[in-house]
Coordinates of C-alpha atoms in Angstrom, one line a residue:
M248 CA -20.0 15.8 5.2
K249 CA -16.4 17.1 5.0
A250 CA -13.8 15.1 3.0
I251 CA -10.5 15.3 1.1
C252 CA -11.3 15.6 -2.6
W253 CA -9.1 15.4 -5.7
H254 CA -9.2 18.2 -8.2
G255 CA -6.2 17.5 -10.4
H256 CA -2.5 17.1 -10.4
G257 CA -1.2 18.5 -7.1
D258 CA -4.6 19.7 -6.0
V259 CA -6.4 18.1 -3.1
R260 CA -8.9 20.0 -1.0
Y261 CA -10.8 19.8 2.3
E262 CA -14.3 20.5 1.3
T263 CA -18.0 19.5 1.5
A264 CA -18.9 16.2 -0.3
P265 CA -22.1 14.3 -0.6
D266 CA -23.1 12.2 2.4
P267 CA -23.1 8.5 1.7
A268 CA -26.3 6.5 1.8
I269 CA -27.2 2.8 1.8
E270 CA -27.5 1.7 -1.9
D271 CA -27.6 -2.0 -1.5
P272 CA -28.9 -4.3 1.3
R273 CA -25.3 -5.5 1.9
D274 CA -24.0 -1.9 2.6
A275 CA -23.0 -0.3 5.9
I276 CA -22.2 3.3 6.7
I277 CA -19.1 3.9 8.8
R278 CA -18.4 7.1 10.8
V279 CA -14.6 7.5 10.3
T280 CA -12.6 7.8 13.5
R281 CA -9.1 7.5 12.0
T282 CA -7.8 7.6 8.4
A283 CA -4.3 7.9 6.9
I284 CA -2.4 9.1 3.9
C285 CA -0.9 6.2 2.0
G286 CA 2.1 6.3 -0.3
S287 CA -0.2 5.0 -3.0
D288 CA -2.3 8.2 -2.6
L289 CA 0.7 10.1 -3.9
H290 CA 0.3 8.5 -7.3
L291 CA -3.1 10.3 -7.4
L292 CA -1.7 13.6 -6.1
D293 CA 1.0 13.4 -8.8
G294 CA -1.5 12.6 -11.6
Y295 CA -0.2 9.1 -12.4
M296 CA -3.5 7.3 -12.0
P297 CA -6.0 7.7 -14.9
T298 CA -9.8 8.0 -14.7
M299 CA -9.8 10.3 -11.7
K300 CA -12.6 12.9 -11.7
S301 CA -12.6 16.3 -10.0
G302 CA -14.3 16.0 -6.6
D303 CA -13.4 12.4 -6.1
V304 CA -13.1 11.6 -2.3
L305 CA -9.7 10.1 -1.6
G306 CA -8.4 7.6 1.0
H307 CA -8.3 3.9 1.4
E308 CA -6.9 3.4 4.9
F309 CA -9.7 4.1 7.3
M310 CA -11.6 2.7 10.3
G311 CA -14.5 3.8 12.4
E312 CA -17.9 3.1 13.9
V313 CA -20.9 1.4 12.2
V314 CA -23.8 3.9 12.2
E315 CA -26.1 2.3 9.7
I316 CA -26.5 -1.1 8.1
G317 CA -28.5 -2.5 5.1
S318 CA -31.2 -5.1 5.6
G319 CA -28.8 -7.8 4.3
V320 CA -26.0 -7.2 6.8
T321 CA -26.0 -9.9 9.5
K322 CA -22.5 -9.7 11.0
L323 CA -22.4 -6.1 12.0
K324 CA -24.5 -3.9 14.2
K325 CA -24.7 -0.2 15.0
G326 CA -21.9 0.9 17.3
D327 CA -19.4 -1.8 16.2
R328 CA -15.8 -0.5 15.8
V329 CA -14.3 -1.9 12.6
I330 CA -11.3 -1.6 10.3
V331 CA -12.1 -1.7 6.6
P332 CA -9.8 -3.4 4.0
F333 CA -9.0 -1.1 1.1
A334 CA -10.0 -3.8 -1.5
I335 CA -13.7 -4.4 -1.8
A336 CA -14.7 -8.1 -2.0
C337 CA -18.0 -10.0 -2.3
G338 CA -16.8 -13.1 -0.5
E339 CA -18.6 -15.4 -2.9
C340 CA -17.0 -15.3 -6.4
F341 CA -14.4 -17.7 -7.8
F342 CA -11.5 -15.5 -6.6
C343 CA -12.9 -14.7 -3.2
Q344 CA -13.4 -18.4 -2.6
K345 CA -9.7 -18.8 -3.2
T346 CA -9.0 -15.9 -0.8
L347 CA -7.8 -13.8 -3.7
F348 CA -9.9 -10.9 -2.4
S349 CA -8.3 -8.1 -4.4
L350 CA -9.2 -10.0 -7.6
C351 CA -12.9 -10.1 -6.7
D352 CA -15.0 -10.5 -9.9
R353 CA -18.1 -8.6 -8.6
S354 CA -17.0 -5.5 -6.6
N355 CA -15.7 -3.3 -9.4
R356 CA -18.8 -1.6 -10.8
N357 CA -16.7 -0.2 -13.7
A358 CA -15.0 -3.5 -14.5
E359 CA -15.3 -2.9 -18.3
I360 CA -12.9 0.1 -18.0
A361 CA -10.2 -1.9 -16.2
A362 CA -10.7 -4.9 -18.5
K363 CA -9.9 -2.8 -21.5
V364 CA -6.5 -2.0 -20.0
M365 CA -5.6 -5.1 -18.1
G366 CA -7.5 -7.9 -19.9
Y367 CA -9.6 -8.7 -16.8
S368 CA -10.6 -6.4 -13.9
P369 CA -9.4 -6.6 -10.3
S370 CA -11.6 -5.7 -7.4
G371 CA -13.0 -2.3 -6.7
L372 CA -10.9 -0.1 -4.4
F373 CA -11.9 2.7 -2.1
G374 CA -10.9 6.2 -3.3
Y375 CA -8.7 5.0 -6.2
S376 CA -10.1 6.1 -9.5
H377 CA -13.2 5.2 -11.6
M378 CA -11.3 2.5 -13.4
L379 CA -11.4 0.7 -10.0
G380 CA -15.0 1.4 -9.2
G381 CA -15.2 5.1 -8.4
F382 CA -16.0 4.4 -4.8
P383 CA -15.6 7.4 -2.5
G384 CA -12.7 6.9 -0.1
G385 CA -12.1 7.1 3.6
Q386 CA -10.5 10.5 4.1
A387 CA -13.9 11.7 5.0
E388 CA -16.3 11.9 7.9
Y389 CA -18.4 9.0 6.6
V390 CA -18.0 6.1 4.1
R391 CA -20.4 3.7 2.4
V392 CA -18.9 0.2 2.7
P393 CA -20.2 -2.4 0.2
Y394 CA -20.3 -6.1 1.1
A395 CA -20.1 -5.1 4.8
D396 CA -20.3 -8.7 6.1
V397 CA -17.1 -9.6 4.2
G398 CA -14.5 -6.9 4.7
P399 CA -14.9 -5.0 8.0
L400 CA -13.3 -6.6 11.1
K401 CA -14.6 -5.8 14.6
I402 CA -11.9 -4.5 16.9
P403 CA -11.7 -5.3 20.6
E404 CA -12.0 -2.4 23.0
S405 CA -8.6 -3.1 24.5
L406 CA -6.8 -1.8 21.3
T407 CA -6.6 1.8 20.2
D408 CA -7.5 3.0 16.7
E409 CA -3.8 3.7 15.9
Q410 CA -2.8 0.2 16.9
V411 CA -5.1 -1.4 14.3
L412 CA -5.6 1.3 11.6
F413 CA -2.8 -0.1 9.4
L414 CA -4.6 -3.5 9.2
T415 CA -6.6 -1.8 6.5
D416 CA -3.7 -1.8 4.1
I417 CA 0.0 -1.3 4.8
F418 CA 0.6 -4.0 7.5
P419 CA -1.0 -6.7 5.4
T420 CA 0.7 -5.3 2.3
G421 CA 4.1 -5.6 3.8
Y422 CA 3.2 -9.0 5.2
M423 CA 2.0 -10.3 1.9
A424 CA 5.2 -9.0 0.2
A425 CA 7.3 -11.0 2.6
E426 CA 5.0 -14.1 2.2
N427 CA 5.3 -13.8 -1.6
C428 CA 9.1 -14.0 -1.3
E429 CA 8.6 -17.7 -0.4
M430 CA 11.7 -17.4 1.7
E431 CA 13.7 -20.1 3.4
K432 CA 14.9 -19.8 6.9
G433 CA 18.0 -17.7 7.1
D434 CA 17.6 -16.0 3.7
T435 CA 18.9 -12.5 3.0
V436 CA 16.1 -10.1 2.1
A437 CA 16.7 -6.8 0.4
V438 CA 13.9 -4.2 0.6
W439 CA 13.8 -1.2 -1.7
G440 CA 12.0 1.7 -0.2
C441 CA 11.7 2.4 3.6
G442 CA 8.3 4.1 3.5
P443 CA 5.4 2.6 5.4
V444 CA 5.0 -0.5 3.3
G445 CA 8.7 -1.1 3.2
Q446 CA 8.9 -0.8 7.0
F447 CA 6.2 -3.4 7.4
A448 CA 7.9 -5.6 4.8
I449 CA 11.0 -5.5 6.9
Q450 CA 9.1 -6.4 10.1
S451 CA 7.3 -9.2 8.3
A452 CA 10.5 -10.6 6.7
W453 CA 11.7 -11.4 10.2
M454 CA 8.4 -13.1 11.0
F455 CA 9.0 -15.4 8.0
G456 CA 12.4 -16.4 9.2
A457 CA 14.8 -14.1 7.4
G458 CA 18.4 -14.3 8.5
R459 CA 19.3 -10.8 7.3
V460 CA 17.3 -7.8 6.1
I461 CA 18.9 -5.0 4.1
A462 CA 17.0 -1.8 3.6
I463 CA 17.6 0.6 0.7
D464 CA 16.5 4.2 0.6
H465 CA 18.0 7.7 0.8
V466 CA 15.8 9.5 3.3
P467 CA 17.7 9.7 6.6
E468 CA 14.8 9.3 9.0
R469 CA 13.4 6.3 7.0
L470 CA 16.7 4.6 7.0
E471 CA 17.1 5.2 10.7
L472 CA 13.6 3.7 11.4
A473 CA 14.6 0.7 9.3
R474 CA 17.8 0.4 11.3
T475 CA 16.3 0.8 14.8
W476 CA 12.7 -0.5 14.6
G477 CA 13.4 -2.8 11.7
K478 CA 16.8 -4.1 12.9
A479 CA 17.9 -3.9 9.3
E480 CA 21.3 -3.2 7.7
V481 CA 20.9 -0.1 5.6
I482 CA 22.1 1.3 2.3
D483 CA 21.8 4.9 1.3
F484 CA 21.7 4.7 -2.5
T485 CA 23.0 8.3 -2.9
K486 CA 26.2 7.4 -1.1
Q487 CA 26.8 3.7 -2.1
D488 CA 26.4 1.7 -5.3
V489 CA 23.6 -0.6 -4.5
F490 CA 24.7 -3.6 -6.6
D491 CA 28.3 -3.4 -5.5
T492 CA 27.3 -3.0 -1.8
L493 CA 24.8 -5.9 -1.9
N494 CA 27.3 -8.1 -3.8
E495 CA 30.0 -7.4 -1.1
M496 CA 27.5 -7.9 1.8
T497 CA 26.4 -11.3 0.3
K498 CA 29.9 -12.5 -0.7
G499 CA 29.2 -12.3 -4.4
R500 CA 25.9 -14.2 -4.4
G501 CA 23.3 -11.4 -4.1
P502 CA 20.3 -11.3 -1.8
D503 CA 18.0 -14.3 -1.9
R504 CA 14.8 -12.3 -1.9
C505 CA 14.2 -8.8 -3.2
I506 CA 11.1 -6.6 -2.3
D507 CA 10.3 -3.6 -4.4
S508 CA 8.2 -1.4 -2.0
V509 CA 8.8 1.7 -4.1
G510 CA 6.6 1.3 -7.2
A511 CA 5.7 3.7 -9.9
E512 CA 7.5 6.8 -8.8
A513 CA 11.0 5.7 -8.0
H514 CA 13.4 8.6 -7.7
G515 CA 16.7 6.8 -8.4
T516 CA 18.4 10.1 -7.7
G517 CA 21.0 10.9 -10.4
S518 CA 20.9 7.5 -12.1
F519 CA 20.7 7.7 -15.9
D520 CA 17.7 5.4 -16.2
A521 CA 15.8 7.4 -13.6
V522 CA 16.5 10.7 -15.4
I523 CA 15.2 9.2 -18.6
D524 CA 12.1 7.8 -16.8
K525 CA 11.2 11.2 -15.4
A526 CA 11.6 12.9 -18.8
K527 CA 9.4 10.3 -20.5
A528 CA 6.7 10.4 -17.9
A529 CA 6.7 14.2 -18.1
V530 CA 5.9 14.1 -21.8
K531 CA 3.5 11.2 -21.5
L532 CA 5.8 8.7 -23.3
A533 CA 5.8 6.4 -20.2
T534 CA 3.4 5.9 -17.3
D535 CA 5.8 4.7 -14.6
R536 CA 9.3 5.2 -13.3
P537 CA 10.5 1.6 -12.5
H538 CA 14.1 2.3 -11.4
A539 CA 13.8 0.3 -8.2
L540 CA 12.3 -2.7 -10.0
R541 CA 15.1 -2.8 -12.6
Q542 CA 17.6 -2.7 -9.7
A543 CA 15.9 -5.4 -7.7
I544 CA 15.9 -7.7 -10.7
H545 CA 19.6 -6.9 -11.4
C546 CA 20.7 -7.5 -7.8
C547 CA 18.7 -10.6 -7.0
R548 CA 20.7 -13.8 -6.8
K549 CA 20.2 -16.5 -9.3
G550 CA 17.1 -18.6 -8.6
G551 CA 15.8 -15.9 -6.2
T552 CA 12.5 -14.2 -5.8
V553 CA 11.4 -10.6 -6.6
S554 CA 8.2 -9.6 -4.7
I555 CA 6.4 -6.4 -5.7
P556 CA 4.0 -4.7 -3.3
G557 CA 4.8 -1.3 -4.8
V558 CA 2.0 0.0 -7.0
Y559 CA 2.5 0.2 -10.8
I560 CA 0.0 2.0 -13.0
G561 CA 0.6 1.0 -16.6
F562 CA 3.4 0.3 -19.0
L563 CA 7.1 0.0 -17.9
D564 CA 10.1 0.7 -20.0
K565 CA 13.5 -1.0 -20.2
I566 CA 12.8 -3.8 -17.8
P567 CA 15.8 -6.2 -17.8
F568 CA 13.8 -9.3 -18.7
G569 CA 16.8 -11.1 -20.1
S570 CA 18.3 -10.9 -16.6
F571 CA 15.1 -12.1 -15.1
V572 CA 14.8 -15.1 -17.4
N573 CA 18.4 -16.1 -17.5
K574 CA 18.9 -15.9 -13.8
G575 CA 15.7 -18.1 -13.3
L576 CA 14.0 -15.6 -11.0
T577 CA 10.4 -15.8 -9.7
M578 CA 8.2 -12.7 -9.5
K579 CA 5.1 -12.4 -7.3
T580 CA 2.9 -9.3 -7.2
G581 CA -0.6 -8.1 -6.6
Q582 CA -2.8 -5.8 -4.7
T583 CA -3.1 -7.1 -1.2
H584 CA -5.7 -9.7 -0.3
V585 CA -6.3 -7.8 3.0
Q586 CA -9.2 -9.9 4.2
R587 CA -6.9 -13.0 4.3
Y588 CA -4.6 -11.4 6.8
T589 CA -6.6 -9.1 9.1
R590 CA -7.4 -11.7 11.8
P591 CA -3.9 -13.3 12.1
L592 CA -2.2 -9.9 12.1
L593 CA -4.7 -8.6 14.6
E594 CA -3.5 -11.4 16.9
K595 CA 0.1 -10.4 16.4
I596 CA -0.8 -6.9 17.5
Q597 CA -2.8 -8.2 20.5
S598 CA 0.1 -10.4 21.6
G599 CA 2.6 -7.5 21.4
A600 CA 4.6 -9.1 18.6
I601 CA 4.5 -5.8 16.8
D602 CA 3.6 -2.2 17.6
P603 CA 2.3 -0.5 14.4
T604 CA 2.2 2.9 16.1
R605 CA 6.0 3.1 15.9
L606 CA 5.4 4.1 12.3
V607 CA 3.3 7.2 13.0
T608 CA 5.2 10.5 12.7
H609 CA 2.4 13.0 12.2
R610 CA -1.1 13.2 13.7
A611 CA -3.5 15.9 12.6
K612 CA -7.0 16.8 11.8
L613 CA -8.6 15.8 8.5
S614 CA -8.7 19.5 7.5
D615 CA -4.8 19.5 7.7
A616 CA -4.6 16.8 5.0
P617 CA -3.9 19.0 1.9
A618 CA -0.7 20.5 3.5
L619 CA 0.3 17.1 4.8
Y620 CA -0.1 15.4 1.4
K621 CA 2.6 17.8 0.1
K622 CA 4.8 17.3 3.2
F623 CA 4.6 13.6 2.9
R624 CA 5.3 13.7 -0.9
D625 CA 8.3 16.0 -0.4
K626 CA 9.6 14.0 2.6
E627 CA 9.7 17.2 4.8
D628 CA 9.8 17.4 8.6
G629 CA 10.6 13.7 9.0
C630 CA 7.2 12.8 7.6
I631 CA 6.9 9.0 7.3
K632 CA 3.2 8.3 8.2
V633 CA 0.3 10.6 8.6
V634 CA -2.8 9.7 10.7
L635 CA -5.8 11.9 10.5
T636 CA -8.9 12.4 12.7
P637 CA -12.1 13.8 11.1

């Protein structure tokens, strides 16, 4: 089959990869009909995620048609059209029973690697390093899906692939970020980063009863989408001091809830801490650039909540923990428990409460992915979200 494969920092290729096969009775094989490039994939392109191997198939946002099932699969049949959550879950372990699906105890077949770094292993992920299972991803013509009775969700014929594709990751991720804010009706929510997850966090904040949403970024087209589709007030951090502006907008109190949708590669253009972060990362003295997280902690009102859907890889430097403790903040994080949210969010799409296709700016063939990875990373040509067809 053809797939998008990782070959090192800045090097992804469209090439031939091994066809997937049933390895366990609970497996299914999916013929991919739509896939996407996620902001998290850029951490792989930029070499931030360890334990990648040359030839690894990328991609964790994908959907398609069931073409083969293992003998233990009872809920799917050939021909079913399904979306597939990016986190792989068994559905039976202690954590799955608590609907903490991204913490599944059984799905990471390389759990010992993750445990050495994290203490305990999270679930396996599609297309996201050998530390998280080494599972070939969905930027491919076909994918093997373990625990196929647990993750995939059948999609009604009335909905297009593009309408539901983002149920695999970024819509539930933005939604869980808003849910983790534990907001009260009328709260002011500040969202750092207006990429795909940030846009869905904005949409979801309104669903949870926000009174105001303020979006922070510097890319004009992302700020415009946050303003028009997201109905958010916007701050361009290259033109306005974020703390002073938020302080003025909230009459000296600060936003009630802060969402860091940026993660490990914050730009923080021109700020001293961001320059230091970039220099340290370049010489391997740090693994992440957490400018947005520092700023969210600093800006959040006393007693507020900081929610982090943005991906962090390893060790962070100069986190203002004194501010966090003395202001009595709450922090909630985590890879998304996608299986918890797919059905209720599908209902929101069916009802017309949200149109996820508004996010798509670039549609292309899978073979175009290497060029679009770079365009997405460099924020060229108004690129906010790329959808690919094998």
